[in-house]
PDB file of C-alpha atoms in Angstrom:
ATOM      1  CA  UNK A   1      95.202-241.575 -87.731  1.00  0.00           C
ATOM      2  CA  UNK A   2      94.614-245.010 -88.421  1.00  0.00           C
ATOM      3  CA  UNK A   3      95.930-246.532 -85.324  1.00  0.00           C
ATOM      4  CA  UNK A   4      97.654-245.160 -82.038  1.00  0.00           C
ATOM      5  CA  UNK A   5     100.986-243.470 -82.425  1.00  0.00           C
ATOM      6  CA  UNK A   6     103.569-243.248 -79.837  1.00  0.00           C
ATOM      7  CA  UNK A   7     106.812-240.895 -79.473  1.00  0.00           C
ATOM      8  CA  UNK A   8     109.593-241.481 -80.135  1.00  0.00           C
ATOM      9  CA  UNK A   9     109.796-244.678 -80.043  1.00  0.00           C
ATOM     10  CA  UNK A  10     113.017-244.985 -78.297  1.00  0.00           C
ATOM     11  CA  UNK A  11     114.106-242.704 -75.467  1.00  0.00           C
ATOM     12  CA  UNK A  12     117.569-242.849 -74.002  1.00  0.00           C
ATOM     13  CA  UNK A  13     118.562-240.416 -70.958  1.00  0.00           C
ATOM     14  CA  UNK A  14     120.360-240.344 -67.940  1.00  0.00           C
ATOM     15  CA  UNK A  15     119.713-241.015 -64.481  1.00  0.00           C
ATOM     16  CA  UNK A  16     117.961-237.761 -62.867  1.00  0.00           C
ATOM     17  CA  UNK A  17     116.750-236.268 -65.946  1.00  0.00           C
ATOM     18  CA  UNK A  18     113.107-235.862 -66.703  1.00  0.00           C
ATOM     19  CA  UNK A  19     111.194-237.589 -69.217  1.00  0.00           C
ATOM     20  CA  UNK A  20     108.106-237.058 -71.759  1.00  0.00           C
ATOM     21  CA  UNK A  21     106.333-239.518 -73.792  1.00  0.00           C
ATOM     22  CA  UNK A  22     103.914-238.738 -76.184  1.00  0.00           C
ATOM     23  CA  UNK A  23     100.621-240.760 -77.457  1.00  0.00           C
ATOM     24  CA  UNK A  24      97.844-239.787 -80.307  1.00  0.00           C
ATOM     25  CA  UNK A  25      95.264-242.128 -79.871  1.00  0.00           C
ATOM     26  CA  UNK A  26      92.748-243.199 -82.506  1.00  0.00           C
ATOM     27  CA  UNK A  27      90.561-240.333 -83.775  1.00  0.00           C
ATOM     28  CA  UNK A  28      87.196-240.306 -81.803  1.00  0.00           C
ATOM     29  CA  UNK A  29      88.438-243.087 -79.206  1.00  0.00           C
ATOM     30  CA  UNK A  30      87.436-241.696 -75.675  1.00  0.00           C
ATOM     31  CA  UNK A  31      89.284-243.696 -73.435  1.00  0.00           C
ATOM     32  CA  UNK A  32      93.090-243.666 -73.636  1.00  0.00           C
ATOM     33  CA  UNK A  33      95.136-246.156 -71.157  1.00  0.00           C
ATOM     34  CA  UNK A  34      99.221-246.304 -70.579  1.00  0.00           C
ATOM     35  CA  UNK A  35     100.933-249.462 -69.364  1.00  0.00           C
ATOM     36  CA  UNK A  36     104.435-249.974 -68.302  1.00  0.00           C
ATOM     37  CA  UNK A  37     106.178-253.202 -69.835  1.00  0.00           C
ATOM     38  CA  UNK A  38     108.955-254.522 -67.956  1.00  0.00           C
ATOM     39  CA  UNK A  39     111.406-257.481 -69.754  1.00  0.00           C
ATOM     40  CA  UNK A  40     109.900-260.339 -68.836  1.00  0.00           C
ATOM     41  CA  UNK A  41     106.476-259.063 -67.892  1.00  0.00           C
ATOM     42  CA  UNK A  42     102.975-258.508 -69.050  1.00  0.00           C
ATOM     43  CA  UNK A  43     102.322-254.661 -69.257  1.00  0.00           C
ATOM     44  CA  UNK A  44     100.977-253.215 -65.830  1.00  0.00           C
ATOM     45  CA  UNK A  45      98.298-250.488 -65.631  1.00  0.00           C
ATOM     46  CA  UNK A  46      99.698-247.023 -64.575  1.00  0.00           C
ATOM     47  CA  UNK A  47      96.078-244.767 -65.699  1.00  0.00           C
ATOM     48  CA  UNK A  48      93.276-244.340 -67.045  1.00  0.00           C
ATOM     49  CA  UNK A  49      91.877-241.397 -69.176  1.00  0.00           C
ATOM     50  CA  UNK A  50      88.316-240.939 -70.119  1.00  0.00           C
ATOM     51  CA  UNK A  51      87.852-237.815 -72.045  1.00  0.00           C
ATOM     52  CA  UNK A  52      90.479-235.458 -70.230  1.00  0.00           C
ATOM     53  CA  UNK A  53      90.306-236.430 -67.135  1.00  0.00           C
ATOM     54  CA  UNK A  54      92.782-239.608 -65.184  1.00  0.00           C
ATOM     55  CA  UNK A  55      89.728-241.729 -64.389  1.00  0.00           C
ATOM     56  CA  UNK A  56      91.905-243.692 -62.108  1.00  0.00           C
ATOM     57  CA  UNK A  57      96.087-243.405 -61.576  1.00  0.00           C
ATOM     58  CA  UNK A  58      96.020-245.765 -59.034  1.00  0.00           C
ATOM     59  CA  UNK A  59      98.749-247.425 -61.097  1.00  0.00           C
ATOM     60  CA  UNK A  60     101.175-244.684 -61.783  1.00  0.00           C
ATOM     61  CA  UNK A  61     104.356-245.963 -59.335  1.00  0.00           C
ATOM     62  CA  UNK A  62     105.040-243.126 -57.272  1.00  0.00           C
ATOM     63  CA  UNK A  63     104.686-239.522 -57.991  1.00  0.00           C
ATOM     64  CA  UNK A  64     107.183-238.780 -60.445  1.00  0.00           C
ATOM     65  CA  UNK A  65     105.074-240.042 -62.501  1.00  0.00           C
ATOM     66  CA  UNK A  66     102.111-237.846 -64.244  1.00  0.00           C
ATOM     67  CA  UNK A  67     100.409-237.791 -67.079  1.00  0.00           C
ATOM     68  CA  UNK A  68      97.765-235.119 -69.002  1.00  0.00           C
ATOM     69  CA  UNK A  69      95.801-235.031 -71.738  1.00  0.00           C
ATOM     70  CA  UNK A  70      94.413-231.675 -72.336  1.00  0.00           C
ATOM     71  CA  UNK A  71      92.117-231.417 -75.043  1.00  0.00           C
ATOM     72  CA  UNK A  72      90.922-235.244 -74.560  1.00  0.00           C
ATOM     73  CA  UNK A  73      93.146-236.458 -77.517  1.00  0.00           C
ATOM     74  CA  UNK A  74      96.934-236.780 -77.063  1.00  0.00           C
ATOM     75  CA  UNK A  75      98.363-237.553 -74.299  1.00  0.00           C
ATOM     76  CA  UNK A  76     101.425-237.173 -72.899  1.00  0.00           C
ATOM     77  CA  UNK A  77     103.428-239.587 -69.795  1.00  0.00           C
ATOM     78  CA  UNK A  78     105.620-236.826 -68.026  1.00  0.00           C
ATOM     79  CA  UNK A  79     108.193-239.169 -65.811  1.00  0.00           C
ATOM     80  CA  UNK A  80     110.607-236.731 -63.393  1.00  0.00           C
ATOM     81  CA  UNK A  81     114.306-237.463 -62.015  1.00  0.00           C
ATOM     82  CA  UNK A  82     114.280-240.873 -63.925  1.00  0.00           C
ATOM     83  CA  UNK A  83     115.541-243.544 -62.285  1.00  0.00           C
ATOM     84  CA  UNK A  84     117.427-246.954 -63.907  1.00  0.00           C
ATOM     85  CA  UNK A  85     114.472-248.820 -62.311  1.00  0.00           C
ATOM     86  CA  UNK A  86     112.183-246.923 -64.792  1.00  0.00           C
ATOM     87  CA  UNK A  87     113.300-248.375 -67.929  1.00  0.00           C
ATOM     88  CA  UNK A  88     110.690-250.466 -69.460  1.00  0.00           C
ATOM     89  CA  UNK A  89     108.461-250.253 -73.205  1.00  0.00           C
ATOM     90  CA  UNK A  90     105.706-247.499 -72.247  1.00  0.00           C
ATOM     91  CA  UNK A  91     102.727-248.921 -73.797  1.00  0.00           C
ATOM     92  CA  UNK A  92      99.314-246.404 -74.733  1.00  0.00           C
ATOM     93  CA  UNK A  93      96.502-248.123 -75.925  1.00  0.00           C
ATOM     94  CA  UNK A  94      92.595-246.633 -76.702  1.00  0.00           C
ATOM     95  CA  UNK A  95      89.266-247.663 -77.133  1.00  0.00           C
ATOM     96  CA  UNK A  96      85.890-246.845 -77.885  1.00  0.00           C
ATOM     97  CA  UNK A  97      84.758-247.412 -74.758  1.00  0.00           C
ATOM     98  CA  UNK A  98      85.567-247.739 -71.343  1.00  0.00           C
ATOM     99  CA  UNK A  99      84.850-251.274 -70.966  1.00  0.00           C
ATOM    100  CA  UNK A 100      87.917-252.878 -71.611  1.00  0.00           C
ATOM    101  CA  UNK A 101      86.500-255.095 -74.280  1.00  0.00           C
ATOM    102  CA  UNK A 102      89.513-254.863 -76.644  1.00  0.00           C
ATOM    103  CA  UNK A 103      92.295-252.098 -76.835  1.00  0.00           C
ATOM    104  CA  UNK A 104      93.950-251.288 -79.839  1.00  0.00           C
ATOM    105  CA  UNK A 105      97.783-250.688 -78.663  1.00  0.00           C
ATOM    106  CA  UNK A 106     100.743-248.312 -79.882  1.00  0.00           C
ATOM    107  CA  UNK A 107     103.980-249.599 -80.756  1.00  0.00           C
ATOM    108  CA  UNK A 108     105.460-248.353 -77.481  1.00  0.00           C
ATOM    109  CA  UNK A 109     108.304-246.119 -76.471  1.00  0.00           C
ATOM    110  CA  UNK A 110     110.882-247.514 -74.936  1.00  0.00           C
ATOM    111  CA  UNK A 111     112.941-246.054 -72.440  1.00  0.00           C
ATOM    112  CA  UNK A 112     115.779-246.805 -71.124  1.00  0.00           C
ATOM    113  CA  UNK A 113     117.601-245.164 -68.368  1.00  0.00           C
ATOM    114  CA  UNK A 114     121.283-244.743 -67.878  1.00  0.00           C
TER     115      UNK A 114
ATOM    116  CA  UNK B   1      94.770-259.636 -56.031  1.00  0.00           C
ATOM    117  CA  UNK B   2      93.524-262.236 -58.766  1.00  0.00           C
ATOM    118  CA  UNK B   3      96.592-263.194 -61.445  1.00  0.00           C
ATOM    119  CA  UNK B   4      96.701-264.904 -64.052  1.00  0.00           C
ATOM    120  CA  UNK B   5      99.316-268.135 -64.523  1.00  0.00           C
ATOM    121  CA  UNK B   6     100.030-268.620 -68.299  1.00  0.00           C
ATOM    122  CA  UNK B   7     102.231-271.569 -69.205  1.00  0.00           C
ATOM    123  CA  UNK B   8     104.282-272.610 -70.539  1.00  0.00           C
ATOM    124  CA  UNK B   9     106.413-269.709 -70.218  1.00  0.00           C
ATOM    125  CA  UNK B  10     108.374-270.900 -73.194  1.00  0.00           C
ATOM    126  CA  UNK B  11     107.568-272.890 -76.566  1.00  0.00           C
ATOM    127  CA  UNK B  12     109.822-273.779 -78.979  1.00  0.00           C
ATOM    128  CA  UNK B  13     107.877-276.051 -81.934  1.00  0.00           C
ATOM    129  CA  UNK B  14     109.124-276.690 -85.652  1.00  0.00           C
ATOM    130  CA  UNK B  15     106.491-275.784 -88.415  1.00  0.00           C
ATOM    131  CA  UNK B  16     103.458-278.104 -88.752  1.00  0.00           C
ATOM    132  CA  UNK B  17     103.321-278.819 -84.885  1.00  0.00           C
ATOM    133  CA  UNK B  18      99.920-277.995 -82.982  1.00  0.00           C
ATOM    134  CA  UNK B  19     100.326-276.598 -79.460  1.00  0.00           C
ATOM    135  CA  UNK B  20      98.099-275.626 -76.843  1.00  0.00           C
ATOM    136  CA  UNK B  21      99.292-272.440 -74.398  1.00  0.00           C
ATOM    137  CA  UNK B  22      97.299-272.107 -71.078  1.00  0.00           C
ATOM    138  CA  UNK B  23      95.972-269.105 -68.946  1.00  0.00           C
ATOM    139  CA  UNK B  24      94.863-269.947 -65.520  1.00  0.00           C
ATOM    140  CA  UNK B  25      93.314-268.362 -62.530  1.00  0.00           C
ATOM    141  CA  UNK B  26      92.111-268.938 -58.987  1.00  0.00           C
ATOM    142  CA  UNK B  27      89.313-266.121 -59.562  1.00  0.00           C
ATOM    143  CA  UNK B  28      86.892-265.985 -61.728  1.00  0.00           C
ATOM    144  CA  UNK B  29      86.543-263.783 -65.029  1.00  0.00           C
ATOM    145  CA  UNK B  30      84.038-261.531 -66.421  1.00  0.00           C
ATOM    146  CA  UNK B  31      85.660-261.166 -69.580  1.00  0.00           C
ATOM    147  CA  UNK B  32      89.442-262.472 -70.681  1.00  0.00           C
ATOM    148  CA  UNK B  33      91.321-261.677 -74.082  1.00  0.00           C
ATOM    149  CA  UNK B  34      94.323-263.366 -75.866  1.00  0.00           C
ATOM    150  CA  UNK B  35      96.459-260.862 -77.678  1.00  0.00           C
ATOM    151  CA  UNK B  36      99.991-261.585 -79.912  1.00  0.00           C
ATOM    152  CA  UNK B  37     102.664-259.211 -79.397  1.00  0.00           C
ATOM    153  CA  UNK B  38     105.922-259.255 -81.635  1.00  0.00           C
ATOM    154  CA  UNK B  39     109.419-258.215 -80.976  1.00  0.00           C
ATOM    155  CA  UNK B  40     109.065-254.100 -80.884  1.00  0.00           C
ATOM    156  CA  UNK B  41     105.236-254.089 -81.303  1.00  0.00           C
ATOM    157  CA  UNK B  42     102.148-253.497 -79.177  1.00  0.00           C
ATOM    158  CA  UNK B  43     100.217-256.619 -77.986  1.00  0.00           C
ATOM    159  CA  UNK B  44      97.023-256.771 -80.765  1.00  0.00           C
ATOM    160  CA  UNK B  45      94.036-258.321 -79.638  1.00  0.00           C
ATOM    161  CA  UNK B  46      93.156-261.560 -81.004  1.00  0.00           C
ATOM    162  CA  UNK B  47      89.682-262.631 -79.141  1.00  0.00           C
ATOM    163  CA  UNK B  48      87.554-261.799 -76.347  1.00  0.00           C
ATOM    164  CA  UNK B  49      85.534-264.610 -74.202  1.00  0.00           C
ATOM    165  CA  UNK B  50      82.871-263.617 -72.219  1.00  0.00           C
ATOM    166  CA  UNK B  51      80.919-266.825 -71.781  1.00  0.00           C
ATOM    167  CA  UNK B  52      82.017-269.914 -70.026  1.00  0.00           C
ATOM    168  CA  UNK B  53      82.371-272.781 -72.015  1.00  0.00           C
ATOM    169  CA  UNK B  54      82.745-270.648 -75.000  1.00  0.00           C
ATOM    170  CA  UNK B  55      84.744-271.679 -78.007  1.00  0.00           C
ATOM    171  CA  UNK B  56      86.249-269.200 -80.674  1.00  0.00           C
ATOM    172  CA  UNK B  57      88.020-269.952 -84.026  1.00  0.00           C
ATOM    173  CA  UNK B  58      90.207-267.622 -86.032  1.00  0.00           C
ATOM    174  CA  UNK B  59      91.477-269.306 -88.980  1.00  0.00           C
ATOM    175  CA  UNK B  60      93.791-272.191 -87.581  1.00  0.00           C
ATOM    176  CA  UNK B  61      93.957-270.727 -83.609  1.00  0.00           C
ATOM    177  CA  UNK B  62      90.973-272.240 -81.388  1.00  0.00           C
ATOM    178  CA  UNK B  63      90.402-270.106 -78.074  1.00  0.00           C
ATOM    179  CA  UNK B  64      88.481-271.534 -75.807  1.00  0.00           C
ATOM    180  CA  UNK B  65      86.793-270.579 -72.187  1.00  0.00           C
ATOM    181  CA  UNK B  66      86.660-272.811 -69.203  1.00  0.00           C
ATOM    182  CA  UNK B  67      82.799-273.445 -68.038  1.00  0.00           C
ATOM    183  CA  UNK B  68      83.760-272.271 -64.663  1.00  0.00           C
ATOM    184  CA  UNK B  69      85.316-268.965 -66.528  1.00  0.00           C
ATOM    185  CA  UNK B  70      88.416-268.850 -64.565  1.00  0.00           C
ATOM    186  CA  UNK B  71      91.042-270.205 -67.079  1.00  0.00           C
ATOM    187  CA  UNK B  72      90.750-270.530 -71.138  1.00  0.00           C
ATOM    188  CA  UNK B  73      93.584-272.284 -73.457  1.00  0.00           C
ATOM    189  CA  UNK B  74      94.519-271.083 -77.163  1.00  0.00           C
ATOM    190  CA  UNK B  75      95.234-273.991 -79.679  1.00  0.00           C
ATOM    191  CA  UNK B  76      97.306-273.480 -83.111  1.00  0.00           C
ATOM    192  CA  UNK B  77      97.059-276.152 -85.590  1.00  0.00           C
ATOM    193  CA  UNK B  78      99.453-276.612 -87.737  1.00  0.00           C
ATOM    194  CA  UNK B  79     101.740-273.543 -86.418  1.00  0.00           C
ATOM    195  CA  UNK B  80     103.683-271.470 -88.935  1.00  0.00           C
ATOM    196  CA  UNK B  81     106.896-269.586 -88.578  1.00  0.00           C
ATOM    197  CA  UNK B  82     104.589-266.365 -88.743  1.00  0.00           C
ATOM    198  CA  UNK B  83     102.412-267.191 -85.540  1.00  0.00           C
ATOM    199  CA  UNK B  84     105.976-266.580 -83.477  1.00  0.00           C
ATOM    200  CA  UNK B  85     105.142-264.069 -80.721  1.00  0.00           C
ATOM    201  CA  UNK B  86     104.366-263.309 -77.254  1.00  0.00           C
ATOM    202  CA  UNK B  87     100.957-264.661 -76.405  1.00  0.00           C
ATOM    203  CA  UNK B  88      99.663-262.602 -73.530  1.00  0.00           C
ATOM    204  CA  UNK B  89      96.036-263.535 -71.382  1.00  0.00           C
ATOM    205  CA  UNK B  90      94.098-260.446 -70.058  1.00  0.00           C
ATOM    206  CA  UNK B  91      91.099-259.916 -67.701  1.00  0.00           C
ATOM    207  CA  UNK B  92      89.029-257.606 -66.533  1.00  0.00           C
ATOM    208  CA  UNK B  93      86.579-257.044 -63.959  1.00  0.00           C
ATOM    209  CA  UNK B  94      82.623-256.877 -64.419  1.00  0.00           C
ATOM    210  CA  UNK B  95      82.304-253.089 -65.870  1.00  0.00           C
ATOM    211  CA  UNK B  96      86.143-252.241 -65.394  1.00  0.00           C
ATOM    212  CA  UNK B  97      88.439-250.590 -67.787  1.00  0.00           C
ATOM    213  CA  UNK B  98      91.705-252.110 -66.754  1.00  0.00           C
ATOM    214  CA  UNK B  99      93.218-255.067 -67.759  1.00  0.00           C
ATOM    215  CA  UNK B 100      95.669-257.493 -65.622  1.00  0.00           C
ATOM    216  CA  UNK B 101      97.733-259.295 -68.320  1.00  0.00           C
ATOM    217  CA  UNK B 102      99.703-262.851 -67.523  1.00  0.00           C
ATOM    218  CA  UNK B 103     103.334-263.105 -68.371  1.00  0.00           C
ATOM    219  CA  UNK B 104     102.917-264.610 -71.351  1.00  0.00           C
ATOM    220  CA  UNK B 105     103.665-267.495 -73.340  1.00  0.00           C
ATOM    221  CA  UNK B 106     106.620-267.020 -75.575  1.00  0.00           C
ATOM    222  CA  UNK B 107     106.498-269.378 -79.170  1.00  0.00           C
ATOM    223  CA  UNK B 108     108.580-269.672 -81.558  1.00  0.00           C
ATOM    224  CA  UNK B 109     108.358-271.762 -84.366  1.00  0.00           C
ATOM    225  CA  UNK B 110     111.024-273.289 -86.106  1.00  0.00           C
ATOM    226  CA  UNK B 111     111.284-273.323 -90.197  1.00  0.00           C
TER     227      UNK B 111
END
């Protein structure tokens, strides 16, 4: 597609319940990042894909939080027992190449926890 | 940990006004970028600086890069109620793939 696509866009669930979020990055992009955007906040890194593999999770929160991408394309942010603490936009963004000179973002999903 | 200080965290300016936003750091950058994120929308990326001293123009927004690269400032001239929107500062490190964003500088202009 012509940009990244996240789903859904909005995700509402209860407390305990577990979570997936789903990004299609831009066709041929290689590296595909997901950031966590608090009210208030800049987004925060949670990892870093480069082909299939996490290049670097360092960011993920705690480990309820993991996140694949198979076939190096879509990827998807798999959050477990959700807490009210984890409600934030989810933010995926790709590039070319694994610089960081310039992401092109998704809209975000945001979830919100009950 | 290096961070970034944007300010002012708030700016509220009627159309016509020009206004300068700030991004500041004790560290200094390989590489920053300015994006614009609206209500329910990504941040999109606006420029990249990579030199110090360096000076970028898109259309009526002047970005420019401090010579000892560790804060830049983003000027609007004559602001329109269309430039409204979060104005978020992001580095990263010499080869590195992840950004640290500021908080950002909320604007809204005024009809």
């Amino acid at each position: 597609g012509a940009g990244v696509s996240q789903t859904p866009s909005n995700k509402v669930t209860e407390k305990g319940k577990y979570v997936e979020l789903r990004c299609d990055p831009i066709s041929g992009h290689t590296a595909l990042y997901w950031y966590r955007q608090s009210l208030g906040q800049g987004p925060e890194f949670l990892i870093y894909f480069q082909g299939t593999g996490a290049a670097d999770d360092s960011g993920l929160p705690n480990d309820r939080f993991f996140a694949v991408r198979p076939e190096g394309s879509v990827s998807t942010l798999k959050i477990q027992r959700t807490e009210r603490g984890d409600s934030a936009v989810y933010l995926c963004a790709s590039s070319l190449t694994e610089a960081g000179h310039g992401y092109t973002f998704g809209s975000g999903t945001r979830l919100t926890v009950v | 940990t290096q961070l970034l200080e944007q300010s002012p965290q708030f700016l509220s300016i009627q159309e016509g006004e020009n206004l300068t936003v700030y991004c500041n750091s004790s560290s200094v950058f390989s590489s920053l970028q300015w994006y614009r994120q609206e209500p329910g929308e990504g941040p999109v990326l606006l420029v990249t600086v990579v030199t110090g001293g360096e000076v970028k123009k898109l259309k009526r927004l002047t970005f420019q890069f401090g010579d000892a690269r560790k804060d830049s400032s983003l000027h609007i001239t004559a602001a329109q109620p269309g430039d409204t929107g979060l104005y978020l500062c992001a580095f990263s490190g010499a080869g590195s793939y992840q950004l640290t964003f500021g908080k950002g500088t909320k604007l809204s202009v005024i009809p």
